[in-house]
Amino acid sequence: MFDFQDLFQWDRFITPTIIKTFYWLVISLIVLFGISGIFSGLATMAISPFRGFILLLSSIASVVVGVVSSRIAAEFILIVFRINEHLGAIRDQGQMR
């Protein structure tokens, strides 16, 4: 994890350590909105079966797309920080010579 002193040092980033927390927060919100959409679709089926079925399918598809998209976004952020670490290591190797 990170320490309070890490907030005042610029040698180490805190984003890679907290990105997992934000990822799970986003996943939980996506699932909650998906469940809400599923219940809305089921309620709409009582009025219009076709429209309710479309809403139900779109809610399920939105959950799947949202989970995959949030994973891709989190991995992209982690990759950017990892590239930065590797470039710093390459820079440090060049300074040793």
PDB file of N, CA and C in Angstrom:
ATOM      1  N   MET A   1       0.839  -1.172   0.000  1.00  0.00           N
ATOM      2  CA  MET A   1       0.000   0.000   0.000  1.00  0.00           C
ATOM      3  C   MET A   1       0.886   1.238   0.000  1.00  0.00           C
ATOM      4  N   PHE A   2       0.339   2.368   0.316  1.00  0.00           N
ATOM      5  CA  PHE A   2       1.146   3.574   0.360  1.00  0.00           C
ATOM      6  C   PHE A   2       1.066   4.198   1.743  1.00  0.00           C
ATOM      7  N   ASP A   3       2.082   4.963   2.045  1.00  0.00           N
ATOM      8  CA  ASP A   3       2.209   5.599   3.344  1.00  0.00           C
ATOM      9  C   ASP A   3       1.860   7.079   3.210  1.00  0.00           C
ATOM     10  N   PHE A   4       1.605   7.733   4.318  1.00  0.00           N
ATOM     11  CA  PHE A   4       1.273   9.156   4.298  1.00  0.00           C
ATOM     12  C   PHE A   4       2.414   9.986   3.721  1.00  0.00           C
ATOM     13  N   GLN A   5       3.652   9.555   3.951  1.00  0.00           N
ATOM     14  CA  GLN A   5       4.806  10.288   3.434  1.00  0.00           C
ATOM     15  C   GLN A   5       4.896  10.208   1.910  1.00  0.00           C
ATOM     16  N   ASP A   6       4.279   9.189   1.307  1.00  0.00           N
ATOM     17  CA  ASP A   6       4.296   9.060  -0.147  1.00  0.00           C
ATOM     18  C   ASP A   6       3.524  10.182  -0.835  1.00  0.00           C
ATOM     19  N   LEU A   7       2.637  10.849  -0.097  1.00  0.00           N
ATOM     20  CA  LEU A   7       1.881  11.945  -0.694  1.00  0.00           C
ATOM     21  C   LEU A   7       2.765  13.150  -1.002  1.00  0.00           C
ATOM     22  N   PHE A   8       3.911  13.238  -0.351  1.00  0.00           N
ATOM     23  CA  PHE A   8       4.789  14.384  -0.527  1.00  0.00           C
ATOM     24  C   PHE A   8       6.070  14.037  -1.281  1.00  0.00           C
ATOM     25  N   GLN A   9       6.176  12.823  -1.768  1.00  0.00           N
ATOM     26  CA  GLN A   9       7.335  12.412  -2.553  1.00  0.00           C
ATOM     27  C   GLN A   9       6.878  12.153  -3.982  1.00  0.00           C
ATOM     28  N   TRP A  10       7.667  12.585  -4.943  1.00  0.00           N
ATOM     29  CA  TRP A  10       7.295  12.426  -6.344  1.00  0.00           C
ATOM     30  C   TRP A  10       8.072  11.307  -7.029  1.00  0.00           C
ATOM     31  N   ASP A  11       8.835  10.534  -6.249  1.00  0.00           N
ATOM     32  CA  ASP A  11       9.574   9.412  -6.816  1.00  0.00           C
ATOM     33  C   ASP A  11       8.688   8.186  -6.989  1.00  0.00           C
ATOM     34  N   ARG A  12       7.627   8.101  -6.220  1.00  0.00           N
ATOM     35  CA  ARG A  12       6.744   6.944  -6.253  1.00  0.00           C
ATOM     36  C   ARG A  12       5.315   7.427  -6.468  1.00  0.00           C
ATOM     37  N   PHE A  13       4.610   6.789  -7.387  1.00  0.00           N
ATOM     38  CA  PHE A  13       3.225   7.147  -7.669  1.00  0.00           C
ATOM     39  C   PHE A  13       2.290   6.334  -6.787  1.00  0.00           C
ATOM     40  N   ILE A  14       1.184   6.954  -6.357  1.00  0.00           N
ATOM     41  CA  ILE A  14       0.221   6.237  -5.535  1.00  0.00           C
ATOM     42  C   ILE A  14      -0.925   5.675  -6.375  1.00  0.00           C
ATOM     43  N   THR A  15      -1.063   6.119  -7.614  1.00  0.00           N
ATOM     44  CA  THR A  15      -2.164   5.669  -8.450  1.00  0.00           C
ATOM     45  C   THR A  15      -2.158   4.163  -8.685  1.00  0.00           C
ATOM     46  N   PRO A  16      -1.012   3.533  -8.970  1.00  0.00           N
ATOM     47  CA  PRO A  16      -1.062   2.073  -9.169  1.00  0.00           C
ATOM     48  C   PRO A  16      -1.535   1.300  -7.948  1.00  0.00           C
ATOM     49  N   THR A  17      -1.348   1.848  -6.770  1.00  0.00           N
ATOM     50  CA  THR A  17      -1.786   1.127  -5.581  1.00  0.00           C
ATOM     51  C   THR A  17      -3.272   1.299  -5.302  1.00  0.00           C
ATOM     52  N   ILE A  18      -3.853   2.427  -5.726  1.00  0.00           N
ATOM     53  CA  ILE A  18      -5.268   2.644  -5.438  1.00  0.00           C
ATOM     54  C   ILE A  18      -6.169   2.368  -6.635  1.00  0.00           C
ATOM     55  N   ILE A  19      -5.595   2.043  -7.800  1.00  0.00           N
ATOM     56  CA  ILE A  19      -6.422   1.812  -8.985  1.00  0.00           C
ATOM     57  C   ILE A  19      -7.315   0.589  -8.792  1.00  0.00           C
ATOM     58  N   LYS A  20      -6.855  -0.401  -8.034  1.00  0.00           N
ATOM     59  CA  LYS A  20      -7.669  -1.594  -7.802  1.00  0.00           C
ATOM     60  C   LYS A  20      -8.921  -1.257  -6.997  1.00  0.00           C
ATOM     61  N   THR A  21      -8.798  -0.359  -6.050  1.00  0.00           N
ATOM     62  CA  THR A  21      -9.961   0.060  -5.273  1.00  0.00           C
ATOM     63  C   THR A  21     -10.979   0.760  -6.158  1.00  0.00           C
ATOM     64  N   PHE A  22     -10.495   1.666  -7.011  1.00  0.00           N
ATOM     65  CA  PHE A  22     -11.404   2.352  -7.929  1.00  0.00           C
ATOM     66  C   PHE A  22     -12.015   1.384  -8.925  1.00  0.00           C
ATOM     67  N   TYR A  23     -11.256   0.379  -9.346  1.00  0.00           N
ATOM     68  CA  TYR A  23     -11.779  -0.619 -10.281  1.00  0.00           C
ATOM     69  C   TYR A  23     -12.950  -1.371  -9.641  1.00  0.00           C
ATOM     70  N   TRP A  24     -12.790  -1.826  -8.410  1.00  0.00           N
ATOM     71  CA  TRP A  24     -13.872  -2.555  -7.755  1.00  0.00           C
ATOM     72  C   TRP A  24     -15.059  -1.650  -7.448  1.00  0.00           C
ATOM     73  N   LEU A  25     -14.809  -0.378  -7.185  1.00  0.00           N
ATOM     74  CA  LEU A  25     -15.901   0.572  -6.986  1.00  0.00           C
ATOM     75  C   LEU A  25     -16.701   0.737  -8.278  1.00  0.00           C
ATOM     76  N   VAL A  26     -16.010   0.853  -9.390  1.00  0.00           N
ATOM     77  CA  VAL A  26     -16.683   0.984 -10.681  1.00  0.00           C
ATOM     78  C   VAL A  26     -17.458  -0.285 -11.017  1.00  0.00           C
ATOM     79  N   ILE A  27     -16.857  -1.451 -10.750  1.00  0.00           N
ATOM     80  CA  ILE A  27     -17.544  -2.719 -11.014  1.00  0.00           C
ATOM     81  C   ILE A  27     -18.827  -2.812 -10.195  1.00  0.00           C
ATOM     82  N   SER A  28     -18.759  -2.426  -8.929  1.00  0.00           N
ATOM     83  CA  SER A  28     -19.960  -2.496  -8.097  1.00  0.00           C
ATOM     84  C   SER A  28     -21.043  -1.541  -8.602  1.00  0.00           C
ATOM     85  N   LEU A  29     -20.650  -0.350  -9.053  1.00  0.00           N
ATOM     86  CA  LEU A  29     -21.641   0.585  -9.613  1.00  0.00           C
ATOM     87  C   LEU A  29     -22.253   0.049 -10.900  1.00  0.00           C
ATOM     88  N   ILE A  30     -21.433  -0.570 -11.744  1.00  0.00           N
ATOM     89  CA  ILE A  30     -21.940  -1.141 -12.998  1.00  0.00           C
ATOM     90  C   ILE A  30     -22.948  -2.248 -12.697  1.00  0.00           C
ATOM     91  N   VAL A  31     -22.620  -3.095 -11.740  1.00  0.00           N
ATOM     92  CA  VAL A  31     -23.532  -4.187 -11.386  1.00  0.00           C
ATOM     93  C   VAL A  31     -24.823  -3.640 -10.786  1.00  0.00           C
ATOM     94  N   LEU A  32     -24.720  -2.627  -9.933  1.00  0.00           N
ATOM     95  CA  LEU A  32     -25.943  -2.044  -9.345  1.00  0.00           C
ATOM     96  C   LEU A  32     -26.835  -1.412 -10.407  1.00  0.00           C
ATOM     97  N   PHE A  33     -26.222  -0.673 -11.336  1.00  0.00           N
ATOM     98  CA  PHE A  33     -27.021  -0.088 -12.420  1.00  0.00           C
ATOM     99  C   PHE A  33     -27.584  -1.168 -13.338  1.00  0.00           C
ATOM    100  N   GLY A  34     -26.827  -2.240 -13.525  1.00  0.00           N
ATOM    101  CA  GLY A  34     -27.316  -3.353 -14.334  1.00  0.00           C
ATOM    102  C   GLY A  34     -28.512  -4.034 -13.698  1.00  0.00           C
ATOM    103  N   ILE A  35     -28.444  -4.251 -12.392  1.00  0.00           N
ATOM    104  CA  ILE A  35     -29.574  -4.859 -11.680  1.00  0.00           C
ATOM    105  C   ILE A  35     -30.793  -3.946 -11.744  1.00  0.00           C
ATOM    106  N   SER A  36     -30.561  -2.647 -11.624  1.00  0.00           N
ATOM    107  CA  SER A  36     -31.656  -1.686 -11.747  1.00  0.00           C
ATOM    108  C   SER A  36     -32.282  -1.752 -13.137  1.00  0.00           C
ATOM    109  N   GLY A  37     -31.441  -1.846 -14.161  1.00  0.00           N
ATOM    110  CA  GLY A  37     -31.951  -1.953 -15.528  1.00  0.00           C
ATOM    111  C   GLY A  37     -32.703  -3.242 -15.770  1.00  0.00           C
ATOM    112  N   ILE A  38     -32.230  -4.329 -15.163  1.00  0.00           N
ATOM    113  CA  ILE A  38     -32.930  -5.610 -15.308  1.00  0.00           C
ATOM    114  C   ILE A  38     -34.312  -5.544 -14.667  1.00  0.00           C
ATOM    115  N   PHE A  39     -34.391  -4.967 -13.471  1.00  0.00           N
ATOM    116  CA  PHE A  39     -35.704  -4.829 -12.831  1.00  0.00           C
ATOM    117  C   PHE A  39     -36.610  -3.881 -13.617  1.00  0.00           C
ATOM    118  N   SER A  40     -36.032  -2.843 -14.204  1.00  0.00           N
ATOM    119  CA  SER A  40     -36.846  -1.945 -15.039  1.00  0.00           C
ATOM    120  C   SER A  40     -37.361  -2.680 -16.267  1.00  0.00           C
ATOM    121  N   GLY A  41     -36.508  -3.510 -16.836  1.00  0.00           N
ATOM    122  CA  GLY A  41     -36.939  -4.300 -17.992  1.00  0.00           C
ATOM    123  C   GLY A  41     -38.044  -5.272 -17.639  1.00  0.00           C
ATOM    124  N   LEU A  42     -37.923  -5.904 -16.483  1.00  0.00           N
ATOM    125  CA  LEU A  42     -38.977  -6.828 -16.055  1.00  0.00           C
ATOM    126  C   LEU A  42     -40.283  -6.086 -15.773  1.00  0.00           C
ATOM    127  N   ALA A  43     -40.187  -4.889 -15.186  1.00  0.00           N
ATOM    128  CA  ALA A  43     -41.398  -4.095 -14.931  1.00  0.00           C
ATOM    129  C   ALA A  43     -42.014  -3.606 -16.232  1.00  0.00           C
ATOM    130  N   THR A  44     -41.177  -3.279 -17.204  1.00  0.00           N
ATOM    131  CA  THR A  44     -41.680  -2.811 -18.496  1.00  0.00           C
ATOM    132  C   THR A  44     -42.332  -3.945 -19.278  1.00  0.00           C
ATOM    133  N   MET A  45     -41.908  -5.178 -19.023  1.00  0.00           N
ATOM    134  CA  MET A  45     -42.513  -6.321 -19.711  1.00  0.00           C
ATOM    135  C   MET A  45     -44.000  -6.442 -19.409  1.00  0.00           C
ATOM    136  N   ALA A  46     -44.433  -5.970 -18.249  1.00  0.00           N
ATOM    137  CA  ALA A  46     -45.854  -6.020 -17.908  1.00  0.00           C
ATOM    138  C   ALA A  46     -46.661  -5.100 -18.812  1.00  0.00           C
ATOM    139  N   ILE A  47     -46.050  -4.008 -19.259  1.00  0.00           N
ATOM    140  CA  ILE A  47     -46.744  -3.047 -20.108  1.00  0.00           C
ATOM    141  C   ILE A  47     -46.551  -3.387 -21.580  1.00  0.00           C
ATOM    142  N   SER A  48     -45.284  -3.575 -21.964  1.00  0.00           N
ATOM    143  CA  SER A  48     -44.950  -3.888 -23.354  1.00  0.00           C
ATOM    144  C   SER A  48     -43.895  -4.992 -23.360  1.00  0.00           C
ATOM    145  N   PRO A  49     -44.272  -6.216 -23.665  1.00  0.00           N
ATOM    146  CA  PRO A  49     -43.316  -7.332 -23.581  1.00  0.00           C
ATOM    147  C   PRO A  49     -42.084  -7.159 -24.481  1.00  0.00           C
ATOM    148  N   PHE A  50     -42.266  -6.672 -25.680  1.00  0.00           N
ATOM    149  CA  PHE A  50     -41.121  -6.520 -26.586  1.00  0.00           C
ATOM    150  C   PHE A  50     -40.152  -5.447 -26.080  1.00  0.00           C
ATOM    151  N   ARG A  51     -40.693  -4.310 -25.693  1.00  0.00           N
ATOM    152  CA  ARG A  51     -39.864  -3.222 -25.188  1.00  0.00           C
ATOM    153  C   ARG A  51     -39.157  -3.633 -23.886  1.00  0.00           C
ATOM    154  N   GLY A  52     -39.836  -4.343 -23.028  1.00  0.00           N
ATOM    155  CA  GLY A  52     -39.232  -4.821 -21.792  1.00  0.00           C
ATOM    156  C   GLY A  52     -38.126  -5.829 -22.051  1.00  0.00           C
ATOM    157  N   PHE A  53     -38.341  -6.715 -23.036  1.00  0.00           N
ATOM    158  CA  PHE A  53     -37.313  -7.699 -23.375  1.00  0.00           C
ATOM    159  C   PHE A  53     -36.075  -7.026 -23.949  1.00  0.00           C
ATOM    160  N   ILE A  54     -36.274  -6.014 -24.777  1.00  0.00           N
ATOM    161  CA  ILE A  54     -35.139  -5.263 -25.338  1.00  0.00           C
ATOM    162  C   ILE A  54     -34.389  -4.539 -24.226  1.00  0.00           C
ATOM    163  N   LEU A  55     -35.119  -3.948 -23.295  1.00  0.00           N
ATOM    164  CA  LEU A  55     -34.483  -3.271 -22.161  1.00  0.00           C
ATOM    165  C   LEU A  55     -33.714  -4.260 -21.291  1.00  0.00           C
ATOM    166  N   LEU A  56     -34.270  -5.440 -21.098  1.00  0.00           N
ATOM    167  CA  LEU A  56     -33.595  -6.477 -20.322  1.00  0.00           C
ATOM    168  C   LEU A  56     -32.292  -6.909 -20.990  1.00  0.00           C
ATOM    169  N   LEU A  57     -32.348  -7.167 -22.289  1.00  0.00           N
ATOM    170  CA  LEU A  57     -31.139  -7.564 -23.017  1.00  0.00           C
ATOM    171  C   LEU A  57     -30.096  -6.457 -23.057  1.00  0.00           C
ATOM    172  N   SER A  58     -30.543  -5.220 -23.231  1.00  0.00           N
ATOM    173  CA  SER A  58     -29.588  -4.115 -23.276  1.00  0.00           C
ATOM    174  C   SER A  58     -28.951  -3.877 -21.904  1.00  0.00           C
ATOM    175  N   SER A  59     -29.685  -4.128 -20.828  1.00  0.00           N
ATOM    176  CA  SER A  59     -29.112  -3.989 -19.487  1.00  0.00           C
ATOM    177  C   SER A  59     -28.040  -5.037 -19.245  1.00  0.00           C
ATOM    178  N   ILE A  60     -28.300  -6.265 -19.640  1.00  0.00           N
ATOM    179  CA  ILE A  60     -27.314  -7.330 -19.478  1.00  0.00           C
ATOM    180  C   ILE A  60     -26.086  -7.054 -20.333  1.00  0.00           C
ATOM    181  N   ALA A  61     -26.302  -6.616 -21.574  1.00  0.00           N
ATOM    182  CA  ALA A  61     -25.180  -6.293 -22.460  1.00  0.00           C
ATOM    183  C   ALA A  61     -24.379  -5.110 -21.917  1.00  0.00           C
ATOM    184  N   SER A  62     -25.060  -4.146 -21.329  1.00  0.00           N
ATOM    185  CA  SER A  62     -24.371  -2.983 -20.766  1.00  0.00           C
ATOM    186  C   SER A  62     -23.481  -3.374 -19.590  1.00  0.00           C
ATOM    187  N   VAL A  63     -23.934  -4.310 -18.784  1.00  0.00           N
ATOM    188  CA  VAL A  63     -23.117  -4.779 -17.659  1.00  0.00           C
ATOM    189  C   VAL A  63     -21.851  -5.449 -18.190  1.00  0.00           C
ATOM    190  N   VAL A  64     -22.010  -6.318 -19.181  1.00  0.00           N
ATOM    191  CA  VAL A  64     -20.848  -7.020 -19.739  1.00  0.00           C
ATOM    192  C   VAL A  64     -19.872  -6.029 -20.369  1.00  0.00           C
ATOM    193  N   VAL A  65     -20.378  -5.112 -21.173  1.00  0.00           N
ATOM    194  CA  VAL A  65     -19.517  -4.121 -21.828  1.00  0.00           C
ATOM    195  C   VAL A  65     -18.882  -3.197 -20.792  1.00  0.00           C
ATOM    196  N   GLY A  66     -19.625  -2.820 -19.767  1.00  0.00           N
ATOM    197  CA  GLY A  66     -19.085  -1.952 -18.727  1.00  0.00           C
ATOM    198  C   GLY A  66     -17.960  -2.599 -17.935  1.00  0.00           C
ATOM    199  N   VAL A  67     -18.126  -3.886 -17.605  1.00  0.00           N
ATOM    200  CA  VAL A  67     -17.086  -4.591 -16.859  1.00  0.00           C
ATOM    201  C   VAL A  67     -15.822  -4.720 -17.710  1.00  0.00           C
ATOM    202  N   VAL A  68     -15.985  -5.090 -18.969  1.00  0.00           N
ATOM    203  CA  VAL A  68     -14.821  -5.238 -19.854  1.00  0.00           C
ATOM    204  C   VAL A  68     -14.150  -3.887 -20.082  1.00  0.00           C
ATOM    205  N   SER A  69     -14.944  -2.847 -20.304  1.00  0.00           N
ATOM    206  CA  SER A  69     -14.376  -1.517 -20.546  1.00  0.00           C
ATOM    207  C   SER A  69     -13.639  -0.975 -19.327  1.00  0.00           C
ATOM    208  N   SER A  70     -14.188  -1.186 -18.151  1.00  0.00           N
ATOM    209  CA  SER A  70     -13.503  -0.701 -16.960  1.00  0.00           C
ATOM    210  C   SER A  70     -12.208  -1.469 -16.718  1.00  0.00           C
ATOM    211  N   ARG A  71     -12.196  -2.760 -17.044  1.00  0.00           N
ATOM    212  CA  ARG A  71     -10.956  -3.537 -16.898  1.00  0.00           C
ATOM    213  C   ARG A  71      -9.897  -3.030 -17.875  1.00  0.00           C
ATOM    214  N   ILE A  72     -10.310  -2.752 -19.110  1.00  0.00           N
ATOM    215  CA  ILE A  72      -9.371  -2.234 -20.106  1.00  0.00           C
ATOM    216  C   ILE A  72      -8.828  -0.884 -19.669  1.00  0.00           C
ATOM    217  N   ALA A  73      -9.684  -0.016 -19.152  1.00  0.00           N
ATOM    218  CA  ALA A  73      -9.234   1.305 -18.705  1.00  0.00           C
ATOM    219  C   ALA A  73      -8.259   1.184 -17.531  1.00  0.00           C
ATOM    220  N   ALA A  74      -8.554   0.302 -16.573  1.00  0.00           N
ATOM    221  CA  ALA A  74      -7.657   0.127 -15.429  1.00  0.00           C
ATOM    222  C   ALA A  74      -6.313  -0.445 -15.870  1.00  0.00           C
ATOM    223  N   GLU A  75      -6.339  -1.413 -16.787  1.00  0.00           N
ATOM    224  CA  GLU A  75      -5.085  -1.983 -17.281  1.00  0.00           C
ATOM    225  C   GLU A  75      -4.289  -0.950 -18.063  1.00  0.00           C
ATOM    226  N   PHE A  76      -4.976  -0.093 -18.813  1.00  0.00           N
ATOM    227  CA  PHE A  76      -4.278   0.944 -19.568  1.00  0.00           C
ATOM    228  C   PHE A  76      -3.550   1.898 -18.624  1.00  0.00           C
ATOM    229  N   ILE A  77      -4.210   2.281 -17.543  1.00  0.00           N
ATOM    230  CA  ILE A  77      -3.573   3.171 -16.574  1.00  0.00           C
ATOM    231  C   ILE A  77      -2.361   2.494 -15.947  1.00  0.00           C
ATOM    232  N   LEU A  78      -2.508   1.227 -15.585  1.00  0.00           N
ATOM    233  CA  LEU A  78      -1.382   0.502 -14.994  1.00  0.00           C
ATOM    234  C   LEU A  78      -0.237   0.331 -15.984  1.00  0.00           C
ATOM    235  N   ILE A  79      -0.557   0.120 -17.258  1.00  0.00           N
ATOM    236  CA  ILE A  79       0.483  -0.017 -18.283  1.00  0.00           C
ATOM    237  C   ILE A  79       1.247   1.282 -18.449  1.00  0.00           C
ATOM    238  N   VAL A  80       0.556   2.405 -18.414  1.00  0.00           N
ATOM    239  CA  VAL A  80       1.230   3.700 -18.545  1.00  0.00           C
ATOM    240  C   VAL A  80       2.214   3.904 -17.388  1.00  0.00           C
ATOM    241  N   PHE A  81       1.806   3.556 -16.175  1.00  0.00           N
ATOM    242  CA  PHE A  81       2.723   3.695 -15.045  1.00  0.00           C
ATOM    243  C   PHE A  81       3.878   2.700 -15.128  1.00  0.00           C
ATOM    244  N   ARG A  82       3.599   1.501 -15.618  1.00  0.00           N
ATOM    245  CA  ARG A  82       4.675   0.520 -15.757  1.00  0.00           C
ATOM    246  C   ARG A  82       5.674   0.955 -16.836  1.00  0.00           C
ATOM    247  N   ILE A  83       5.185   1.546 -17.919  1.00  0.00           N
ATOM    248  CA  ILE A  83       6.083   2.076 -18.950  1.00  0.00           C
ATOM    249  C   ILE A  83       6.970   3.157 -18.348  1.00  0.00           C
ATOM    250  N   ASN A  84       6.383   4.008 -17.521  1.00  0.00           N
ATOM    251  CA  ASN A  84       7.156   5.059 -16.864  1.00  0.00           C
ATOM    252  C   ASN A  84       8.252   4.459 -15.984  1.00  0.00           C
ATOM    253  N   GLU A  85       7.921   3.395 -15.242  1.00  0.00           N
ATOM    254  CA  GLU A  85       8.928   2.745 -14.402  1.00  0.00           C
ATOM    255  C   GLU A  85      10.050   2.155 -15.245  1.00  0.00           C
ATOM    256  N   HIS A  86       9.692   1.513 -16.356  1.00  0.00           N
ATOM    257  CA  HIS A  86      10.711   0.915 -17.215  1.00  0.00           C
ATOM    258  C   HIS A  86      11.595   1.982 -17.866  1.00  0.00           C
ATOM    259  N   LEU A  87      10.989   3.082 -18.267  1.00  0.00           N
ATOM    260  CA  LEU A  87      11.793   4.169 -18.840  1.00  0.00           C
ATOM    261  C   LEU A  87      12.735   4.763 -17.794  1.00  0.00           C
ATOM    262  N   GLY A  88      12.272   4.856 -16.559  1.00  0.00           N
ATOM    263  CA  GLY A  88      13.151   5.330 -15.487  1.00  0.00           C
ATOM    264  C   GLY A  88      14.309   4.381 -15.249  1.00  0.00           C
ATOM    265  N   ALA A  89      14.047   3.067 -15.342  1.00  0.00           N
ATOM    266  CA  ALA A  89      15.120   2.090 -15.175  1.00  0.00           C
ATOM    267  C   ALA A  89      16.120   2.180 -16.319  1.00  0.00           C
ATOM    268  N   ILE A  90      15.613   2.390 -17.527  1.00  0.00           N
ATOM    269  CA  ILE A  90      16.519   2.547 -18.680  1.00  0.00           C
ATOM    270  C   ILE A  90      17.354   3.807 -18.516  1.00  0.00           C
ATOM    271  N   ARG A  91      16.742   4.887 -18.053  1.00  0.00           N
ATOM    272  CA  ARG A  91      17.463   6.129 -17.823  1.00  0.00           C
ATOM    273  C   ARG A  91      18.555   5.934 -16.768  1.00  0.00           C
ATOM    274  N   ASP A  92      18.225   5.234 -15.693  1.00  0.00           N
ATOM    275  CA  ASP A  92      19.201   4.993 -14.633  1.00  0.00           C
ATOM    276  C   ASP A  92      20.355   4.123 -15.120  1.00  0.00           C
ATOM    277  N   GLN A  93      20.096   3.180 -15.996  1.00  0.00           N
ATOM    278  CA  GLN A  93      21.165   2.352 -16.559  1.00  0.00           C
ATOM    279  C   GLN A  93      22.080   3.189 -17.444  1.00  0.00           C
ATOM    280  N   GLY A  94      21.514   4.140 -18.161  1.00  0.00           N
ATOM    281  CA  GLY A  94      22.314   4.999 -19.032  1.00  0.00           C
ATOM    282  C   GLY A  94      23.190   5.945 -18.252  1.00  0.00           C
ATOM    283  N   GLN A  95      22.772   6.359 -17.070  1.00  0.00           N
ATOM    284  CA  GLN A  95      23.553   7.271 -16.247  1.00  0.00           C
ATOM    285  C   GLN A  95      24.709   6.572 -15.544  1.00  0.00           C
ATOM    286  N   MET A  96      24.634   5.243 -15.403  1.00  0.00           N
ATOM    287  CA  MET A  96      25.689   4.506 -14.715  1.00  0.00           C
ATOM    288  C   MET A  96      26.960   4.406 -15.556  1.00  0.00           C
ATOM    289  N   ARG A  97      26.817   4.502 -16.841  1.00  0.00           N
ATOM    290  CA  ARG A  97      27.990   4.330 -17.722  1.00  0.00           C
ATOM    291  C   ARG A  97      28.868   5.530 -17.745  1.00  0.00           C
TER     292      ARG A  97
END
